[in-house]
PDB file of C-alpha atoms and ligand atoms in Angstrom:
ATOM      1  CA  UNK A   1     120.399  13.166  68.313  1.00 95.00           C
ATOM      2  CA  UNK A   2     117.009  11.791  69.053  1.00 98.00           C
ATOM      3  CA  UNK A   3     114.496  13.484  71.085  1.00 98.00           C
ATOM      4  CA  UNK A   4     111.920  12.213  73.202  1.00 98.00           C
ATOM      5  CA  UNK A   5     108.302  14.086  73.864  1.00 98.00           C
ATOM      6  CA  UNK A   6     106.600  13.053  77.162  1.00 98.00           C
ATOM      7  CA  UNK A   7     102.685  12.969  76.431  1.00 98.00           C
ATOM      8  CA  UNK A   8     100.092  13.082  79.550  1.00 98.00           C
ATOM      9  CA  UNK A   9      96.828  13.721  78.348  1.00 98.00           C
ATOM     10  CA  UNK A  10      95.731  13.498  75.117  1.00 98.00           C
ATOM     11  CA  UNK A  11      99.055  12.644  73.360  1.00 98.00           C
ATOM     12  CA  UNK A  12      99.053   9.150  75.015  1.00 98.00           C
ATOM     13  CA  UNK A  13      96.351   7.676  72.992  1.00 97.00           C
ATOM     14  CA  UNK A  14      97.520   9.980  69.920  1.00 97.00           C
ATOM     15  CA  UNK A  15     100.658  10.747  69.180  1.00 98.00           C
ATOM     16  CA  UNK A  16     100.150  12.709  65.490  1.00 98.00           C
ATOM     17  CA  UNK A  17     103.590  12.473  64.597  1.00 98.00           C
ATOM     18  CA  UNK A  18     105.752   9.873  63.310  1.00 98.00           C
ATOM     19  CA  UNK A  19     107.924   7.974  66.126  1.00 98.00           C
ATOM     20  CA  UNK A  20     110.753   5.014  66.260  1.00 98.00           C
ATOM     21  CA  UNK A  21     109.601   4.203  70.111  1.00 98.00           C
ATOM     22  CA  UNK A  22     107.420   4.620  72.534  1.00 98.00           C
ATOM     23  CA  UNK A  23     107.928   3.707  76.423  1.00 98.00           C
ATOM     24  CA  UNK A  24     105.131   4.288  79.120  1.00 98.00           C
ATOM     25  CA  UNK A  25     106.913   5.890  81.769  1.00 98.00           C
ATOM     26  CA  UNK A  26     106.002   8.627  84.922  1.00 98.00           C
ATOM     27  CA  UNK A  27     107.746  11.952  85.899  1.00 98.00           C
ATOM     28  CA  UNK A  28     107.897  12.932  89.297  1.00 98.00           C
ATOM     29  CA  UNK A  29     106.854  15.733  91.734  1.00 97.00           C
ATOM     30  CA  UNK A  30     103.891  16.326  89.233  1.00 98.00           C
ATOM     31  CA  UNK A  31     100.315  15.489  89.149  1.00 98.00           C
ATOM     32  CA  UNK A  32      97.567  15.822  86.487  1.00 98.00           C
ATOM     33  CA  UNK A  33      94.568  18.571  86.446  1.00 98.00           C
ATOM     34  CA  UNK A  34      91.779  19.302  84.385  1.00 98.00           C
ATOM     35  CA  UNK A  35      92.749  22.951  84.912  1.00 98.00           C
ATOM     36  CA  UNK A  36      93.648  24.550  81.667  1.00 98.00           C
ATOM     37  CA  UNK A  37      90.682  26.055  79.500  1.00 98.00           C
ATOM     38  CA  UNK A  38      90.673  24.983  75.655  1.00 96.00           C
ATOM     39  CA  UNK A  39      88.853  27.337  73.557  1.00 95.00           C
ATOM     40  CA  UNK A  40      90.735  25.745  70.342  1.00 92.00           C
ATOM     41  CA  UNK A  41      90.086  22.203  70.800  1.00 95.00           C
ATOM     42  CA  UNK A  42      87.345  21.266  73.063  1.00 97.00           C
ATOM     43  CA  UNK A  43      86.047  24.156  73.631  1.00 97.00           C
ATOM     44  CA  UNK A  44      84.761  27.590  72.377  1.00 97.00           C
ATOM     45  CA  UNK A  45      85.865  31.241  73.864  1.00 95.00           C
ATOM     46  CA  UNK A  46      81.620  31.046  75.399  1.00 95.00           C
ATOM     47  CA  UNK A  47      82.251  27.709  76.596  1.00 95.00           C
ATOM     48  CA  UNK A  48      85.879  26.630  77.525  1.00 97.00           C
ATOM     49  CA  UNK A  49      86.105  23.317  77.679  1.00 98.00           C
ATOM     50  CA  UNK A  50      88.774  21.870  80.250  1.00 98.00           C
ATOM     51  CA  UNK A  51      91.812  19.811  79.265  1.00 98.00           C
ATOM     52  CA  UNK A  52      94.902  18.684  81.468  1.00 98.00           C
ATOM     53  CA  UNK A  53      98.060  20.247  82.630  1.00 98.00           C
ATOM     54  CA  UNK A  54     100.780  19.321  85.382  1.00 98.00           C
ATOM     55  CA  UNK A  55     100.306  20.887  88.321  1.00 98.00           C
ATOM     56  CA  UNK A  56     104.134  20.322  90.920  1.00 98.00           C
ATOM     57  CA  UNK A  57     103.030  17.713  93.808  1.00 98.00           C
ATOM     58  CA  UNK A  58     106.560  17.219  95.800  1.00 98.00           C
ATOM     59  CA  UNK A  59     106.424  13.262  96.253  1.00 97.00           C
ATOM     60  CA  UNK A  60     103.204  12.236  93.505  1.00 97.00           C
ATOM     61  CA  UNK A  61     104.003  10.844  90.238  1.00 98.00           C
ATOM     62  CA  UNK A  62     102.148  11.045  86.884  1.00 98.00           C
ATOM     63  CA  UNK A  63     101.590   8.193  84.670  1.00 98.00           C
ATOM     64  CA  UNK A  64     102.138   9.019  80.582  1.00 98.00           C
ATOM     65  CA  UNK A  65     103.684   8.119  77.343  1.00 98.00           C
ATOM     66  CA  UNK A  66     107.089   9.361  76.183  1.00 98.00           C
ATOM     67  CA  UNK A  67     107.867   9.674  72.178  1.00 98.00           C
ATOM     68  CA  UNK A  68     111.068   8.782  70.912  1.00 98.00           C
ATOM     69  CA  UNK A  69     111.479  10.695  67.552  1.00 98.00           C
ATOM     70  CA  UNK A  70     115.096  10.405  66.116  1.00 98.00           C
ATOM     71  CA  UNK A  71     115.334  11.487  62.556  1.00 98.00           C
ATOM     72  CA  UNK A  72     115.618  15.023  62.096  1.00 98.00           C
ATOM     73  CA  UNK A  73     112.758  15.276  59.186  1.00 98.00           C
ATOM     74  CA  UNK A  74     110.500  14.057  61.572  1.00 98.00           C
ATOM     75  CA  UNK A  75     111.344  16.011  64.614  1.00 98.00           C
ATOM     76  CA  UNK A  76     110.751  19.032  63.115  1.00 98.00           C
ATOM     77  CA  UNK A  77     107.900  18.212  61.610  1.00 98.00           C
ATOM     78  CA  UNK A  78     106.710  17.237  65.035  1.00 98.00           C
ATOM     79  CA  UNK A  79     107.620  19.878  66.763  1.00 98.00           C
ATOM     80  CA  UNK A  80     105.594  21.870  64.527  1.00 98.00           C
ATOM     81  CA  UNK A  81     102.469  19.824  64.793  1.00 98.00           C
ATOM     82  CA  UNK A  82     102.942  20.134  68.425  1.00 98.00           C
ATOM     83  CA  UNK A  83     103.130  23.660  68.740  1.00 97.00           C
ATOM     84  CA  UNK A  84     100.132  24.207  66.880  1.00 96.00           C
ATOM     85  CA  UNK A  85      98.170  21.496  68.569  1.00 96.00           C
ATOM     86  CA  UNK A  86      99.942  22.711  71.990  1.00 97.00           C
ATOM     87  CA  UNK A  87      99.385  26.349  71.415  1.00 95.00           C
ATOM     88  CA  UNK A  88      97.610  26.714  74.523  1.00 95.00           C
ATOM     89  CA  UNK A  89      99.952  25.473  76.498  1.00 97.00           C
ATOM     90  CA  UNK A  90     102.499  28.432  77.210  1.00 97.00           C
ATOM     91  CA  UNK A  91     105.540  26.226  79.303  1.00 97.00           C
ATOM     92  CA  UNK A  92     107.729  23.485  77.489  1.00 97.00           C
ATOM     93  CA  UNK A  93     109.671  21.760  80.357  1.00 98.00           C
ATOM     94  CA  UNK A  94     112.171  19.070  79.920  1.00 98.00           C
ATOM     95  CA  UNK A  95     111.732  16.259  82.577  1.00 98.00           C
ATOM     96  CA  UNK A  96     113.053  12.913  83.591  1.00 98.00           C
ATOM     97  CA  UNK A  97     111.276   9.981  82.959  1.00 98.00           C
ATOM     98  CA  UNK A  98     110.785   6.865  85.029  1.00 98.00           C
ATOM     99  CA  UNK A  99     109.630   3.434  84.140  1.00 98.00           C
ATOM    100  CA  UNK A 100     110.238   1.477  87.354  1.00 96.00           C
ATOM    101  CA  UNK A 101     108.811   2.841  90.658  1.00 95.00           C
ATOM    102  CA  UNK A 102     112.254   2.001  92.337  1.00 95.00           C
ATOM    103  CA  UNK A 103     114.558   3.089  90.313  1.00 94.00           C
ATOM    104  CA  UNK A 104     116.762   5.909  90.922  1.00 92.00           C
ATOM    105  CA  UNK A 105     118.296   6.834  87.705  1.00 97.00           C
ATOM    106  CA  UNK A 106     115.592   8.034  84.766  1.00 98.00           C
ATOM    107  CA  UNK A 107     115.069   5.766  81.971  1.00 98.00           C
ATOM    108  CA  UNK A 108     114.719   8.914  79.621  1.00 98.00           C
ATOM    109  CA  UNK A 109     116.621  12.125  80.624  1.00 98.00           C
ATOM    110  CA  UNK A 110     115.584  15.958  79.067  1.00 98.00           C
ATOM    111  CA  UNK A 111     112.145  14.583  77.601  1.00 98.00           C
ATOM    112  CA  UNK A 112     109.588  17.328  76.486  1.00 98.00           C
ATOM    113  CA  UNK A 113     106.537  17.883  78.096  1.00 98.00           C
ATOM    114  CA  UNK A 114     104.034  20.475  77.648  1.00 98.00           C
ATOM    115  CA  UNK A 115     102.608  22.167  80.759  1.00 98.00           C
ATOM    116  CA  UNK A 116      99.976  25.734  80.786  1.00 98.00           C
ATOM    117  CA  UNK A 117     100.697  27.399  83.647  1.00 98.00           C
ATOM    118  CA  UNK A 118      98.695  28.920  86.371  1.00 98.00           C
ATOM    119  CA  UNK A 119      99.729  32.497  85.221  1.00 97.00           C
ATOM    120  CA  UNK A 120      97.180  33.848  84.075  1.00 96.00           C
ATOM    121  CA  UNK A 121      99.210  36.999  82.340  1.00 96.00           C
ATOM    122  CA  UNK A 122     100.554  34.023  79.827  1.00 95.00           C
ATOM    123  CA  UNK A 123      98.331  31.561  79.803  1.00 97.00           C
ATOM    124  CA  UNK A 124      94.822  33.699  79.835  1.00 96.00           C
ATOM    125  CA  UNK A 125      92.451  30.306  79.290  1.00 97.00           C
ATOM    126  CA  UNK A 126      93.810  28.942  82.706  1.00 98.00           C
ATOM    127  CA  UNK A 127      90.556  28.125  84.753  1.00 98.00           C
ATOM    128  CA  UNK A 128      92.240  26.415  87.508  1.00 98.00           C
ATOM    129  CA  UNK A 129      90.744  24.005  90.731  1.00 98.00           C
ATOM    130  CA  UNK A 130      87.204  23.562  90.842  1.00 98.00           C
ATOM    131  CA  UNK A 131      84.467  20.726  92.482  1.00 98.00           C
ATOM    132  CA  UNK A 132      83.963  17.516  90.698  1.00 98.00           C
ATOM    133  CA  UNK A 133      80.651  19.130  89.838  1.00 98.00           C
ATOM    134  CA  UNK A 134      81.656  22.479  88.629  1.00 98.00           C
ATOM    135  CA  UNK A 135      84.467  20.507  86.581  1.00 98.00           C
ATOM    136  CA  UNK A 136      82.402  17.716  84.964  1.00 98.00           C
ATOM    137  CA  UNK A 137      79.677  19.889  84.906  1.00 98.00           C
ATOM    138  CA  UNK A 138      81.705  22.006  82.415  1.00 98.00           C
ATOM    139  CA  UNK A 139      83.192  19.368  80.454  1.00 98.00           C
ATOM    140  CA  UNK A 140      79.781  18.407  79.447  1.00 98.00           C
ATOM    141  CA  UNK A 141      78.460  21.643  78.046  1.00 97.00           C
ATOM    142  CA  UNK A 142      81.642  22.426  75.865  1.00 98.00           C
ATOM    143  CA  UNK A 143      82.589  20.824  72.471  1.00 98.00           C
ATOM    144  CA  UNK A 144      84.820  22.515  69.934  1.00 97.00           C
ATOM    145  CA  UNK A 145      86.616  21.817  66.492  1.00 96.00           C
ATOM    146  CA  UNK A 146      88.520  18.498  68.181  1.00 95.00           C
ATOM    147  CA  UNK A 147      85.212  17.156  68.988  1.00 97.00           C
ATOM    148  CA  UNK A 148      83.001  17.011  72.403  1.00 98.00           C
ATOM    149  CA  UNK A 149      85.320  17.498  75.567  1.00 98.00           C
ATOM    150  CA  UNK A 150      83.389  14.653  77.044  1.00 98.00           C
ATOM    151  CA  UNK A 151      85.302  12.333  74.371  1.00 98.00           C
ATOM    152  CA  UNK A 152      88.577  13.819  75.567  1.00 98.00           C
ATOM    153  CA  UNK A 153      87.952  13.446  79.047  1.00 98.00           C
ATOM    154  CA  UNK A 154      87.199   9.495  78.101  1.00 98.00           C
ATOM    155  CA  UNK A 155      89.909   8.990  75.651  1.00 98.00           C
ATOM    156  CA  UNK A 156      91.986   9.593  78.884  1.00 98.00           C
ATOM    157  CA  UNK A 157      90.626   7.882  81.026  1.00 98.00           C
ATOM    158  CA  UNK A 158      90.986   4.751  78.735  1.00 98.00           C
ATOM    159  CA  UNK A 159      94.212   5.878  77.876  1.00 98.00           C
ATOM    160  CA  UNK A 160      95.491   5.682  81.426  1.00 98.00           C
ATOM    161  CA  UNK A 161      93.603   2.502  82.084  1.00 98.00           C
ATOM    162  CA  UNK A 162      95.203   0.563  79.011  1.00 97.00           C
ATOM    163  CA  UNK A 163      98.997   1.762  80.634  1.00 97.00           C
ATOM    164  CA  UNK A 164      97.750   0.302  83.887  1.00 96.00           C
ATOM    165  CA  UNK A 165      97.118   4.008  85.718  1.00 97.00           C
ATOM    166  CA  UNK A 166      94.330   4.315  88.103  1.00 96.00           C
ATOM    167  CA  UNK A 167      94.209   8.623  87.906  1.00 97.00           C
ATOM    168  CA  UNK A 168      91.690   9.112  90.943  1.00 97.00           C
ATOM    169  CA  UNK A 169      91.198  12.476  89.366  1.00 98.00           C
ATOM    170  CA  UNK A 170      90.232  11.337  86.028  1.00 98.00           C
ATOM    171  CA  UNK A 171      87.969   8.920  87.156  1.00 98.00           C
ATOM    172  CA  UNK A 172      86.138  10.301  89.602  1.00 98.00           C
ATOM    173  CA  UNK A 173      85.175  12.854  86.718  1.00 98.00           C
ATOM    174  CA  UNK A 174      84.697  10.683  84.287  1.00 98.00           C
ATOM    175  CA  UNK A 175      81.575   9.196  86.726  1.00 98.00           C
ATOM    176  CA  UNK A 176      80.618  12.448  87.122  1.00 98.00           C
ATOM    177  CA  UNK A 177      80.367  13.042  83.948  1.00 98.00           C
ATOM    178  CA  UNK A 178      78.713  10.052  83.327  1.00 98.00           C
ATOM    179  CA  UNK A 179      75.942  10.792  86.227  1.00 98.00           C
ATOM    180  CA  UNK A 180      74.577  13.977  84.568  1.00 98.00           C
ATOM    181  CA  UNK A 181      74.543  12.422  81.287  1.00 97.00           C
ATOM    182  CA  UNK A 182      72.813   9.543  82.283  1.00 96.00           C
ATOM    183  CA  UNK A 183      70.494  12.140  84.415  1.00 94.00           C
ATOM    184  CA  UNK A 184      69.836  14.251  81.177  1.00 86.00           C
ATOM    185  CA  UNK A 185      68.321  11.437  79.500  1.00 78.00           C
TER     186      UNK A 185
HETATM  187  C1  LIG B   1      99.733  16.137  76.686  1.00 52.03           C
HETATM  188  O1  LIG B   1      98.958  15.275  76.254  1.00 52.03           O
HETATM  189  O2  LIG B   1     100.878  15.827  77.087  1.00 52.03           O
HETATM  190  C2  LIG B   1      99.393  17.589  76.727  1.00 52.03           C
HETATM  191  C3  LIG B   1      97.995  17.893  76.986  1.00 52.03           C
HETATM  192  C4  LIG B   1      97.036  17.449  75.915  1.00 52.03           C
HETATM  193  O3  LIG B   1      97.304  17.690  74.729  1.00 52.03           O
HETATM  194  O4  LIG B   1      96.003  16.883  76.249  1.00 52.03           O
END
């Protein structure tokens, strides 16, 4: 049986793992937040950087990509990539996903989707809601073995804009970001 992995953040511009299909498509009652802390990826344990999780918003939707993976060989092997690359993440959830903004039924049923919770007895990097400032402000200080978190933060942001998502979140931080860079110089 094939299995589909719903991607939000950075696993909508890379995937990592081999797939037969890939739909954009949103969940519902969720919205995206730069409010997990990566000391693995974009970050160090000094300087966390900040990466996103799903936060429940009763009525919001978030925009993503879902990953159809159908062969066995493959699914485990991507399920093992993930959890590695995913380790900070502590919740796998298994959500419907959407494609049309009327519809009613899900066009995907039970996909995957990797969420780091709020509690911060699990999920110890959690750094939670912050300003703009305090946010961006953060994401330009850390960098860790994945590369700059400023490159993540715009990897999204294009990301979303290529699917057709305007993330008022993302891009307001992504400007702020790009203010005190553009002040720094
Ligand atoms: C995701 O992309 O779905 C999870 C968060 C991330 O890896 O950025």
């Amino acid at each position: 049986m094939a299995i589909w992995v719903f991607g939000y953040g950075s696993l909508i511009s890379k995937a990592g793992f081999n797939y037969d299909e890939r739909l954009v498509g949103f969940i519902k009652d969720y919205r995206r937040v730069f409010y997990q802390g990566s000391t693995d990826h974009r970050g160090t344990p000094e300087f966390p950087g900040r990466t996103v999780t799903l936060e429940p918003a009763q009525g919001e939707i978030c925009w993503g990509a879902a990953y159809k993976i159908t062969k066995k060989e493959d699914q485990e092997i991507a399920l093992t990539y993930l959890g590695v690359r995913e380790k900070q993440y502590d919740r796998k959830e298994y959500v419907d996903v959407f494609t049309e903004l009327t519809a009613t039924t899900p066009a995907i049923s039970g996909a995957l989707v990797y969420i780091a919770s709020p509690d911060k007895k699990v999920n110890v990097n959690y750094l939670g809601p912050a300003s703009v400032e305090e946010i961006a402000r953060q994401i330009v200080q850390a960098e860790g073995p994945t590369g700059p978190n400023r490159e993540y933060l715009f990897l999204l942001e294009k990301a979303l804009l290529q699917i057709g998502c305007q993330d008022k979140h993302v891009i307001d931080l992504a400007n702020e970001v790009r203010r005190i860079l553009s002040e720094e110089q």
